Coordinates of C-alpha atoms in Angstrom, one line a residue:
Chain A
X1 CA 155.4 125.8 127.6
X2 CA 157.8 126.3 124.7
X3 CA 156.7 122.6 123.6
X4 CA 153.1 123.7 123.5
X5 CA 154.0 126.5 121.2
X6 CA 156.0 124.2 118.9
X7 CA 153.1 121.9 118.7
X8 CA 150.6 124.6 118.1
X9 CA 153.1 125.9 115.0
X10 CA 153.5 122.7 113.5
X11 CA 149.5 121.6 113.5
X12 CA 149.1 125.3 112.1
X13 CA 151.6 124.7 109.6
X14 CA 150.1 120.9 109.1
X15 CA 146.4 122.5 108.8
X16 CA 147.5 125.2 106.3
X17 CA 149.6 122.6 104.0
X18 CA 146.1 120.4 104.1
X19 CA 144.1 123.3 102.7
X20 CA 146.5 124.1 100.2
X21 CA 146.2 120.8 98.5
X22 CA 143.4 121.8 97.5
X23 CA 144.6 124.1 94.7
X24 CA 147.2 121.3 93.4
X25 CA 146.0 119.2 90.5
X26 CA 144.0 116.3 91.9
X27 CA 144.6 112.6 90.5
X28 CA 141.3 111.3 91.3
X29 CA 138.3 113.2 90.0
X30 CA 134.4 112.7 90.8
X31 CA 132.1 112.9 87.9
X32 CA 128.6 114.6 88.1
X33 CA 125.7 114.0 85.7
X34 CA 123.3 116.9 85.7
X35 CA 120.2 115.9 83.6
X36 CA 118.0 118.7 82.1
X37 CA 114.8 118.5 79.8
X38 CA 113.5 120.4 77.2
X39 CA 110.8 119.9 74.2
X40 CA 112.6 121.1 71.2
X41 CA 115.1 123.4 73.1
X42 CA 112.3 125.2 75.5
X43 CA 113.1 124.0 78.9
X44 CA 110.7 121.5 80.9
X45 CA 110.4 120.9 84.5
X46 CA 107.8 119.7 86.8
X47 CA 106.3 122.8 86.8
X48 CA 105.4 122.6 83.3
X49 CA 103.7 119.4 83.6
X50 CA 99.9 119.0 83.7
X51 CA 99.3 121.5 80.8
X52 CA 98.6 120.5 77.2
X53 CA 101.3 122.8 75.5
X54 CA 103.4 120.8 73.4
X55 CA 102.9 119.4 70.0
X56 CA 104.4 116.3 68.6
X57 CA 105.7 115.5 65.3
X58 CA 102.8 114.0 64.3
X59 CA 100.8 117.0 65.3
X60 CA 98.9 116.0 68.9
X61 CA 98.6 118.4 71.3
X62 CA 99.7 116.7 74.6
X63 CA 100.8 117.3 78.5
X64 CA 103.3 115.6 80.5
X65 CA 102.3 114.5 83.9
X66 CA 105.1 112.1 84.9
X67 CA 108.6 111.6 83.4
X68 CA 111.2 109.4 85.1
X69 CA 113.9 107.1 83.6
X70 CA 116.9 105.0 84.4
X71 CA 120.3 105.4 83.6
X72 CA 123.1 103.1 84.5
X73 CA 126.7 102.0 83.4
X74 CA 128.4 105.4 83.2
X75 CA 131.9 104.3 81.4
X76 CA 135.1 106.1 80.8
X77 CA 137.2 104.6 78.0
X78 CA 140.9 105.5 77.4
X79 CA 142.4 105.2 74.0
X80 CA 144.2 102.4 74.9
X81 CA 141.1 100.6 75.7
X82 CA 141.3 100.6 79.6
X83 CA 137.9 101.1 80.7
X84 CA 136.4 102.4 84.2
X85 CA 132.6 101.8 84.8
X86 CA 131.3 104.0 87.9
X87 CA 129.0 101.9 90.2
X88 CA 125.5 103.0 90.6
X89 CA 122.5 103.8 88.5
X90 CA 120.4 106.6 88.6
X91 CA 116.4 107.0 88.6
X92 CA 116.0 110.3 87.2
X93 CA 112.3 111.5 88.7
X94 CA 111.6 114.5 86.9
X95 CA 107.8 114.9 88.5
X96 CA 109.4 114.6 91.9
X97 CA 112.2 116.8 90.8
X98 CA 114.9 114.3 92.6
X99 CA 118.0 112.7 91.2
X100 CA 118.2 115.2 88.4
X101 CA 122.0 115.3 89.9
X102 CA 124.1 112.0 90.0
X103 CA 127.6 111.9 91.3
X104 CA 128.5 108.3 91.8
X105 CA 130.7 107.3 94.6
X106 CA 133.6 105.8 92.2
X107 CA 136.1 108.2 91.1
X108 CA 137.8 108.4 88.0
X109 CA 141.9 108.9 87.3
X110 CA 142.4 112.4 85.8
X111 CA 143.6 112.1 82.0
X112 CA 142.4 112.0 78.6
X113 CA 139.5 109.7 77.7
X114 CA 138.5 108.9 74.3
X115 CA 135.1 108.3 75.3
X116 CA 132.4 109.1 78.0
X117 CA 129.2 107.2 77.9
X118 CA 126.0 106.0 79.8
X119 CA 123.3 103.4 79.3
X120 CA 119.8 104.3 79.0
X121 CA 118.0 101.6 81.1
X122 CA 119.8 98.7 82.5
X123 CA 122.0 96.2 80.4
X124 CA 120.7 92.4 80.7
X125 CA 122.9 91.7 83.2
X126 CA 122.2 94.8 85.4
X127 CA 118.2 94.1 84.6
X128 CA 118.0 90.3 85.2
X129 CA 120.8 89.7 88.0
X130 CA 120.3 92.3 90.4
X131 CA 117.0 92.7 93.0
X132 CA 117.2 96.4 93.8
X133 CA 115.0 97.4 96.7
X134 CA 114.9 100.8 96.1
X135 CA 113.6 100.4 92.7
X136 CA 111.2 97.8 93.9
X137 CA 109.9 100.4 96.5
X138 CA 109.1 103.0 94.0
X139 CA 107.2 100.3 91.5
X140 CA 109.9 100.3 89.1
X141 CA 110.0 96.5 88.2
X142 CA 108.6 94.7 85.5
X143 CA 105.9 91.8 85.3
X144 CA 107.5 88.3 85.3
X145 CA 105.2 87.7 82.5
X146 CA 107.1 90.2 80.4
X147 CA 110.3 88.9 81.4
X148 CA 110.6 90.7 84.8
X149 CA 113.9 93.3 85.2
X150 CA 113.0 96.9 85.2
X151 CA 111.4 99.6 83.4
X152 CA 113.8 102.1 81.4
X153 CA 111.4 105.0 81.4
X154 CA 107.7 106.0 82.1
X155 CA 106.4 109.1 80.6
X156 CA 102.9 109.8 80.8
X157 CA 100.2 112.6 80.1
X158 CA 97.3 113.8 78.0
X159 CA 96.7 114.2 74.4
X160 CA 94.0 115.3 72.4
X161 CA 93.1 112.5 70.3
X162 CA 91.3 112.7 66.6
X163 CA 87.9 112.8 68.2
X164 CA 89.3 116.3 70.3
X165 CA 88.8 114.0 73.9
X166 CA 91.7 114.5 76.2
X167 CA 92.9 110.8 76.4
X168 CA 95.8 109.5 78.5
X169 CA 99.0 108.2 77.3
X170 CA 101.5 105.9 79.2
X171 CA 104.8 105.9 77.1
X172 CA 106.9 103.2 79.2
X173 CA 110.1 101.6 77.7
X174 CA 111.4 98.4 78.8
X175 CA 113.3 95.5 76.9
X176 CA 111.1 94.3 74.1
X177 CA 109.3 90.9 74.3
X178 CA 107.5 88.9 72.0
X179 CA 104.8 86.7 74.0
X180 CA 102.8 85.9 71.1
X181 CA 104.7 82.4 70.4
X182 CA 105.3 79.2 72.5
X183 CA 108.6 81.0 73.9
X184 CA 109.3 84.4 74.6
X185 CA 111.4 86.1 72.2
X186 CA 113.1 89.5 73.3
X187 CA 115.4 92.1 71.7
X188 CA 117.3 94.7 73.5
X189 CA 116.3 98.1 73.9
X190 CA 118.7 99.5 76.4
X191 CA 121.3 101.8 74.5
X192 CA 124.7 103.5 74.8
X193 CA 124.6 107.3 74.9
X194 CA 128.1 108.5 73.8
X195 CA 129.2 111.9 75.3
X196 CA 132.2 111.9 73.1
X197 CA 136.1 112.2 74.3
X198 CA 137.1 114.0 77.6
X199 CA 140.1 115.3 79.5
X200 CA 139.5 115.2 82.9
X201 CA 141.4 117.7 84.9
X202 CA 139.3 118.4 87.8
X203 CA 136.1 117.2 89.5
X204 CA 133.6 117.4 86.2
X205 CA 130.2 118.2 85.9
X206 CA 128.6 116.7 82.5
X207 CA 125.5 118.7 81.5
X208 CA 123.0 116.1 79.9
X209 CA 120.0 117.0 78.1
X210 CA 117.0 115.1 77.0
X211 CA 114.7 116.5 74.4
X212 CA 111.4 114.8 74.8
X213 CA 110.0 115.8 71.9
X214 CA 112.6 113.3 70.0
X215 CA 110.8 110.5 71.8
X216 CA 107.9 111.2 69.3
X217 CA 109.8 112.3 66.2
X218 CA 112.9 110.6 65.0
X219 CA 112.9 108.4 62.7
X220 CA 109.3 107.3 63.5
X221 CA 106.6 109.7 63.6
X222 CA 104.6 108.5 66.6
X223 CA 100.9 108.4 66.5
X224 CA 99.6 108.7 69.9
X225 CA 95.9 107.9 68.3
X226 CA 97.5 104.4 67.9
X227 CA 100.1 103.8 70.5
X228 CA 99.0 105.6 73.8
X229 CA 98.5 102.6 76.1
X230 CA 99.4 99.2 76.9
X231 CA 102.9 99.6 75.1
X232 CA 104.7 97.2 77.7
X233 CA 103.9 94.1 75.8
X234 CA 104.0 95.5 72.7
X235 CA 106.9 94.5 70.9
X236 CA 106.8 96.7 67.8
X237 CA 106.2 99.7 69.8
X238 CA 109.1 99.0 71.8
X239 CA 111.3 98.6 69.1
X240 CA 110.1 102.1 67.8
X241 CA 110.7 103.7 71.1
X242 CA 114.2 102.1 71.1
X243 CA 115.0 103.7 67.7
X244 CA 113.3 107.2 68.6
X245 CA 115.5 107.1 71.8
X246 CA 118.7 107.3 69.8
X247 CA 118.9 111.1 69.6
X248 CA 116.9 112.0 72.8
X249 CA 120.5 112.6 74.8
X250 CA 122.9 115.4 73.8
X251 CA 125.9 116.9 75.9
X252 CA 125.4 120.3 76.6
X253 CA 128.9 121.2 78.4
X254 CA 131.1 119.9 80.9
X255 CA 132.3 122.1 83.6
X256 CA 135.3 121.4 85.8
Chain B
X1 CA 148.5 99.7 113.5
X2 CA 149.9 98.4 116.8
X3 CA 151.1 101.7 117.8
X4 CA 147.4 102.7 118.2
X5 CA 146.5 100.0 120.6
X6 CA 147.5 102.0 123.8
X7 CA 145.1 104.9 122.8
X8 CA 142.3 102.6 121.9
X9 CA 142.9 101.3 125.4
X10 CA 143.0 104.8 126.9
X11 CA 139.6 105.7 124.8
X12 CA 138.1 102.7 126.1
X13 CA 138.5 103.8 129.5
X14 CA 137.5 107.2 128.8
X15 CA 134.1 105.9 127.4
X16 CA 133.8 103.5 130.3
X17 CA 134.4 106.4 132.7
X18 CA 132.0 108.5 130.9
X19 CA 129.3 105.8 131.1
X20 CA 130.0 105.4 134.5
X21 CA 128.8 108.7 135.5
X22 CA 125.3 108.3 133.8
X23 CA 124.4 104.8 135.2
X24 CA 121.3 106.0 137.1
X25 CA 120.2 107.5 134.0
X26 CA 117.0 105.2 132.8
X27 CA 116.9 103.5 129.2
X28 CA 114.0 101.6 128.2
X29 CA 114.3 98.2 126.5
X30 CA 115.0 98.5 122.7
X31 CA 112.8 96.4 120.6
X32 CA 113.4 97.0 116.8
X33 CA 110.7 96.2 114.5
X34 CA 111.0 92.9 113.1
X35 CA 111.4 93.0 109.4
X36 CA 109.4 90.2 107.5
X37 CA 111.6 88.2 104.9
X38 CA 109.7 89.6 101.7
X39 CA 110.3 93.0 102.8
X40 CA 113.7 92.3 103.8
X41 CA 114.3 91.1 100.3
X42 CA 112.7 93.4 98.0
X43 CA 112.0 96.9 99.6
X44 CA 113.9 99.7 101.3
X45 CA 114.1 99.6 105.4
X46 CA 111.1 101.2 107.3
X47 CA 111.3 104.6 108.5
X48 CA 111.9 105.1 112.2
X49 CA 112.6 108.8 113.3
X50 CA 115.8 108.7 115.2
X51 CA 114.0 110.7 118.0
X52 CA 111.6 108.2 118.6
X53 CA 113.1 104.5 118.8
X54 CA 110.8 101.8 119.3
X55 CA 110.9 100.5 122.7
X56 CA 109.1 97.5 124.5
X57 CA 108.0 100.0 127.1
X58 CA 106.8 102.8 124.5
X59 CA 105.0 100.1 122.4
X60 CA 103.3 98.8 125.3
X61 CA 102.1 102.5 126.4
X62 CA 101.0 103.3 122.8
X63 CA 99.0 100.1 122.6
X64 CA 97.3 101.2 125.8
X65 CA 96.5 104.6 124.6
X66 CA 95.3 103.3 121.3
X67 CA 92.5 101.2 123.2
X68 CA 91.7 103.8 125.8
X69 CA 88.8 106.2 125.5
X70 CA 90.4 108.6 127.8
X71 CA 91.7 110.0 125.0
X72 CA 88.3 111.6 123.9
X73 CA 86.3 114.4 125.5
X74 CA 83.6 112.2 127.1
X75 CA 85.6 108.9 127.5
X76 CA 83.8 106.9 125.0
X77 CA 85.8 106.6 122.1
X78 CA 89.2 105.2 121.5
X79 CA 91.3 105.1 118.6
X80 CA 90.6 101.4 118.2
X81 CA 86.8 102.4 117.9
X82 CA 87.4 103.5 114.1
X83 CA 90.5 101.3 113.7
X84 CA 89.3 98.0 114.9
X85 CA 92.1 95.0 114.9
X86 CA 89.5 92.7 113.4
X87 CA 89.4 94.8 110.4
X88 CA 92.7 95.4 109.8
X89 CA 92.5 98.3 112.2
X90 CA 89.9 99.9 109.9
X91 CA 85.8 100.5 110.3
X92 CA 83.2 98.5 108.9
X93 CA 80.9 102.0 108.9
X94 CA 81.3 103.6 105.8
X95 CA 81.8 107.1 107.6
X96 CA 82.7 106.8 111.3
X97 CA 80.8 108.3 113.9
X98 CA 82.7 110.9 116.2
X99 CA 81.7 111.3 119.8
X100 CA 79.3 113.8 119.1
X101 CA 77.4 111.8 116.4
X102 CA 79.0 113.7 113.6
X103 CA 80.4 111.8 110.6
X104 CA 83.5 113.0 108.4
X105 CA 83.1 112.4 104.7
X106 CA 85.9 110.0 104.3
X107 CA 86.2 106.2 105.4
X108 CA 88.4 105.4 108.2
X109 CA 91.6 103.9 106.7
X110 CA 93.1 100.4 107.7
X111 CA 96.4 100.8 109.7
X112 CA 99.3 98.5 108.7
X113 CA 102.7 98.5 107.5
X114 CA 102.7 102.1 108.2
X115 CA 106.4 102.4 108.6
X116 CA 106.9 101.7 105.3
X117 CA 105.0 104.6 103.9
X118 CA 108.3 106.3 102.9
X119 CA 107.2 109.6 102.1
X120 CA 105.5 109.8 105.4
X121 CA 102.4 111.5 104.0
X122 CA 99.7 110.5 105.9
X123 CA 95.2 110.4 105.4
X124 CA 93.8 110.0 102.1
X125 CA 94.9 113.1 101.0
X126 CA 98.4 112.7 102.5
X127 CA 97.7 116.2 104.6
X128 CA 99.8 115.2 107.6
X129 CA 103.7 114.5 107.5
X130 CA 105.0 111.5 109.7
X131 CA 103.2 109.3 112.1
X132 CA 103.8 111.4 115.2
X133 CA 101.9 114.2 113.8
X134 CA 99.3 112.2 112.6
X135 CA 98.4 111.0 116.1
X136 CA 97.8 114.6 117.0
X137 CA 94.8 115.1 115.0
X138 CA 91.8 112.6 115.8
X139 CA 91.9 113.7 119.5
X140 CA 91.3 117.2 118.8
X141 CA 89.5 116.5 115.5
X142 CA 85.7 117.9 116.4
X143 CA 84.2 115.0 113.9
X144 CA 86.3 112.4 115.8
X145 CA 87.5 112.4 119.5
X146 CA 86.9 116.3 120.2
X147 CA 89.0 116.8 123.1
X148 CA 91.9 119.4 123.8
X149 CA 95.6 118.1 124.6
X150 CA 95.5 119.8 127.6
X151 CA 92.8 117.7 129.0
X152 CA 93.9 114.9 127.7
X153 CA 97.4 115.7 129.7
X154 CA 95.7 116.4 133.0
X155 CA 93.4 113.2 132.4
X156 CA 96.4 111.0 131.9
X157 CA 98.7 112.8 134.7
X158 CA 95.9 112.0 137.2
X159 CA 95.1 108.8 136.2
X160 CA 96.8 106.0 138.7
X161 CA 98.7 104.0 136.1
X162 CA 99.7 106.5 133.1
X163 CA 102.5 108.8 134.8
X164 CA 104.5 105.4 135.8
X165 CA 104.0 104.0 132.6
X166 CA 105.5 107.2 130.9
X167 CA 108.1 106.9 133.2
X168 CA 109.3 103.2 132.0
X169 CA 108.6 104.3 128.4
X170 CA 110.4 107.9 128.2
X171 CA 112.1 108.3 131.6
X172 CA 109.6 111.1 132.7
X173 CA 106.4 111.1 134.4
X174 CA 105.1 114.1 133.4
X175 CA 102.9 113.6 130.4
X176 CA 102.8 116.0 127.4
X177 CA 101.0 115.6 124.1
X178 CA 104.0 114.7 122.1
X179 CA 105.0 111.7 124.2
X180 CA 101.4 110.7 123.9
X181 CA 102.0 110.4 120.1
X182 CA 105.2 109.3 120.5
X183 CA 103.8 106.0 122.1
X184 CA 100.8 105.9 119.8
X185 CA 103.2 105.9 116.8
X186 CA 105.5 103.0 118.2
X187 CA 102.5 100.9 118.7
X188 CA 101.5 101.7 115.0
X189 CA 104.9 100.9 113.7
X190 CA 104.5 97.5 114.8
X191 CA 101.2 96.7 113.1
X192 CA 103.0 94.5 110.3
X193 CA 100.9 92.4 108.0
X194 CA 103.2 90.2 106.0
X195 CA 101.6 86.8 106.1
X196 CA 98.9 86.3 103.9
X197 CA 98.3 83.2 101.6
X198 CA 100.0 85.1 98.8
X199 CA 103.1 86.0 100.9
X200 CA 103.4 82.3 102.1
X201 CA 103.4 81.5 98.2
X202 CA 105.9 83.7 97.3
X203 CA 107.8 82.0 99.8
X204 CA 107.0 78.6 98.7
X205 CA 105.0 77.6 101.9
X206 CA 101.6 78.1 100.1
X207 CA 100.2 76.9 96.9
X208 CA 97.7 79.1 94.9
X209 CA 94.6 77.8 93.1
X210 CA 94.7 78.3 89.2
X211 CA 92.0 80.7 89.8
X212 CA 94.2 82.7 92.2
X213 CA 97.2 82.2 90.0
X214 CA 95.0 83.7 86.7
X215 CA 93.9 86.5 89.1
X216 CA 97.5 87.4 89.8
X217 CA 98.1 87.6 86.1
X218 CA 95.1 89.7 85.5
X219 CA 96.3 92.2 87.9
X220 CA 99.9 92.0 86.8
X221 CA 98.9 92.1 82.9
X222 CA 98.8 95.5 81.2
X223 CA 96.3 94.2 78.4
X224 CA 94.0 93.4 81.3
X225 CA 93.8 94.5 84.8
X226 CA 96.9 96.3 85.0
X227 CA 96.7 97.0 88.5
X228 CA 100.4 96.6 89.4
X229 CA 101.5 100.2 88.5
X230 CA 99.8 101.7 91.4
X231 CA 99.1 98.6 93.9
X232 CA 102.3 96.8 94.1
X233 CA 103.3 93.7 92.9
X234 CA 105.6 90.3 93.9
X235 CA 108.3 92.5 94.2
X236 CA 106.8 95.5 96.2
X237 CA 104.8 93.6 98.8
X238 CA 103.2 96.5 100.5
X239 CA 100.5 96.4 97.5
X240 CA 100.3 100.2 97.3
X241 CA 102.8 102.8 95.8
X242 CA 101.4 105.0 98.5
X243 CA 101.1 107.6 95.6
X244 CA 98.4 109.9 94.8
X245 CA 96.2 109.3 92.0
X246 CA 92.6 109.7 90.4
X247 CA 91.4 106.3 89.7
X248 CA 88.2 107.5 87.8
X249 CA 85.6 107.6 90.5
X250 CA 83.4 110.9 89.3
X251 CA 83.1 113.0 86.3
X252 CA 82.5 116.1 88.7
X253 CA 85.1 116.3 91.5
X254 CA 83.7 117.5 94.8
X255 CA 86.1 116.4 97.3
X256 CA 89.3 117.6 96.4
X257 CA 91.7 115.5 98.0
X258 CA 95.3 116.0 97.5
X259 CA 94.2 119.2 95.6
X260 CA 92.9 120.6 98.6
X261 CA 96.2 120.5 100.6
X262 CA 98.7 121.3 97.7
X263 CA 96.2 124.0 96.2
X264 CA 97.2 123.0 92.7
X265 CA 94.2 122.2 90.6
X266 CA 96.2 119.4 88.8
X267 CA 95.9 117.0 92.4
X268 CA 92.3 117.6 92.7
X269 CA 90.8 114.3 93.0
X270 CA 93.6 112.6 94.1
X271 CA 93.8 110.3 96.9
X272 CA 96.6 107.8 98.2
X273 CA 96.4 104.3 96.9
X274 CA 95.6 102.0 99.4
X275 CA 97.3 98.8 100.3
X276 CA 95.3 95.9 98.7
X277 CA 96.5 93.9 101.9
X278 CA 93.7 92.7 104.0
X279 CA 90.5 93.7 102.0
X280 CA 88.5 91.0 103.2
X281 CA 88.4 93.0 106.6
X282 CA 88.1 96.5 105.3
X283 CA 85.1 96.7 103.5
X284 CA 83.8 99.4 102.5
X285 CA 86.2 100.8 99.9
X286 CA 87.6 104.0 98.5
X287 CA 88.1 107.3 100.6
X288 CA 84.5 107.8 100.7
X289 CA 83.6 104.0 101.3
X290 CA 81.5 104.1 98.2
X291 CA 81.9 100.5 97.4
X292 CA 80.4 97.9 99.8
X293 CA 82.2 95.0 98.1
X294 CA 85.5 94.1 96.0
X295 CA 82.9 93.0 93.0
X296 CA 81.7 96.7 92.7
X297 CA 85.4 97.8 93.0
X298 CA 86.4 95.7 90.0
X299 CA 83.3 96.4 88.1
X300 CA 84.6 100.0 88.5
X301 CA 88.1 99.3 86.9
X302 CA 86.2 97.3 83.9
X303 CA 83.5 99.4 83.2
X304 CA 82.8 102.2 85.4
X305 CA 85.4 104.6 85.0
X306 CA 84.4 108.4 84.6
X307 CA 86.4 110.7 82.9
X308 CA 87.7 114.0 84.4
X309 CA 90.8 116.2 83.9
X310 CA 93.2 114.9 86.7
X311 CA 92.0 111.3 86.0
X312 CA 95.6 109.1 85.8
X313 CA 96.6 108.4 82.1
X314 CA 97.0 104.7 83.6
X315 CA 93.4 104.5 83.8
X316 CA 93.1 103.4 80.1
X317 CA 89.9 102.6 77.8
X318 CA 88.0 105.1 80.0
X319 CA 85.9 106.1 76.6
X320 CA 84.5 102.6 77.1
X321 CA 84.3 102.7 80.9
X322 CA 87.7 100.6 81.7
X323 CA 89.8 97.7 81.1
X324 CA 86.7 95.6 80.2
X325 CA 87.4 92.2 81.8
X326 CA 85.7 88.9 81.3
X327 CA 83.4 87.5 83.9
X328 CA 86.1 84.7 84.3
X329 CA 88.7 87.3 85.0
X330 CA 86.6 89.2 87.1
X331 CA 86.2 86.2 89.4
X332 CA 89.8 85.1 89.3
X333 CA 90.9 88.5 89.8
X334 CA 88.8 88.7 93.1
X335 CA 90.0 85.2 94.0
X336 CA 93.6 86.6 93.8
X337 CA 92.9 90.1 95.8
X338 CA 91.6 87.9 98.7
X339 CA 94.8 85.9 98.8
X340 CA 96.5 89.3 99.9
X341 CA 94.6 88.9 103.3
X342 CA 96.2 88.2 106.2
X343 CA 94.4 86.1 109.1
X344 CA 97.4 86.0 111.3
X345 CA 97.7 89.6 111.2
X346 CA 93.8 90.2 112.6
X347 CA 94.4 87.4 115.1
X348 CA 97.8 88.8 116.4
X349 CA 97.2 89.1 120.4
X350 CA 100.1 91.5 120.2
X351 CA 97.7 94.0 118.6
X352 CA 94.3 93.1 120.4
X353 CA 93.2 94.5 123.8
X354 CA 93.2 91.6 126.1

């Protein structure tokens, strides 16, 4: 009997000591990335879709009917150059309100990092050297005639064109490809989004914002009357999109 | 590590002794879906609910039920009457005739690769979630088999064969509607189509003609057909996105489709993209079977688009009526579409009432 009491006490202590562990500082942390969207600071969710209510820099009124995009290669870099790349990629699907939050399975050591970043789209290695069944299943691939790989973003909707007709647009970003010559010429359009320095003390939640209006604004005021459809094979349009993408993302806060 | 070994041995005996107690519990023979190589290589695994695993006995029972008019009120109509194997489990009639001679306003859908409909939204308007739930509908639909489930259960229970078959499939001879639908769903999940000429081309087992190859390029080319955004590709061998779109059939929308179900006007006129497999066998086309031929479908996308508030942004050049394909590209696109037809599927004796 006494023995059982001992065992009970022992297990109780073990259990308690376990729970108190959580209060101590941790050595490995999870990083979560939450994606929120806005049109020049007014919040956009899928409930705001399908209504013409936004005006782009070029003055066209437009709606959003679909928005999804790929982010990958979340990277934590130490000042001594040591790099932690978190496994996986995430297809943010605003239309269906899914994958707005992404927590890679790999953890990072707590401590100071001189730079945190992610890639918009896929770098060439990820884009061409992997066959991703989840992305294929959701029709995210790029035709082989455009070099294959995957879409980086699909932004679709309607705008009022210069004949006041409601017209569809499909702002699809991929790696730029020029098919006009005898050999395909490519130019990279994935880009790194730099979130700056951070000191990780605990599991951390990065709040990322995308200003959708930026895709139509800076440095190229986007004229939907000219560029509304068939943009995937349009090399120049892909470069313009890439340029406009540079200031689309920003870091709101980090909670930990 | 070695210290653990005695515990594992102990655990083993505990497990064995447990299962020994259950030796008389009947378990039907597991029969997992045979996943085609192209599906295995490129897309996610099929959806099979954990509470309705595929079994040899369940599939056989589901097949018998699918072909048996006993499910209809007057014993005249089986599922297969509107979903005929030789038509890739669809109906050549524009609108199918229910047992009372009534017609619905929708064309019967072909049935294949249903386990790969990941969102599990069935019917043209996605109104039913899961295959098990879908199978409840036709039996009582007044435009279809117009029966009551109580009557079906009674008839099956009194039948000389069925109680035994349910016993074998589910370990109980007490027949109820949920077991009927489970068996049918098991059979439906086995209806896998993956042996078209195009599949074989991708596997290096068949060669396409230059017309067929050009047709595939028209399908994939954003400056031409631009069909791949909604209808799959070499990387998505389902040849559908299983999502809902308005592909510009009507300027004025009368059948609200998805909008009727969600109540959201932004969904009006949206219907599920059908798979382009097996078009050779599945005419007529579209939710209301309005097009009798593939040529009519292609002309629709090329010149016939009608604008409406919910038309998909991917339906471009609406003002000009569509993507404006040349006569050659139209012919080649058709030739390509026909390579997606799977003769082995419609001739598979596993799927026929022999």
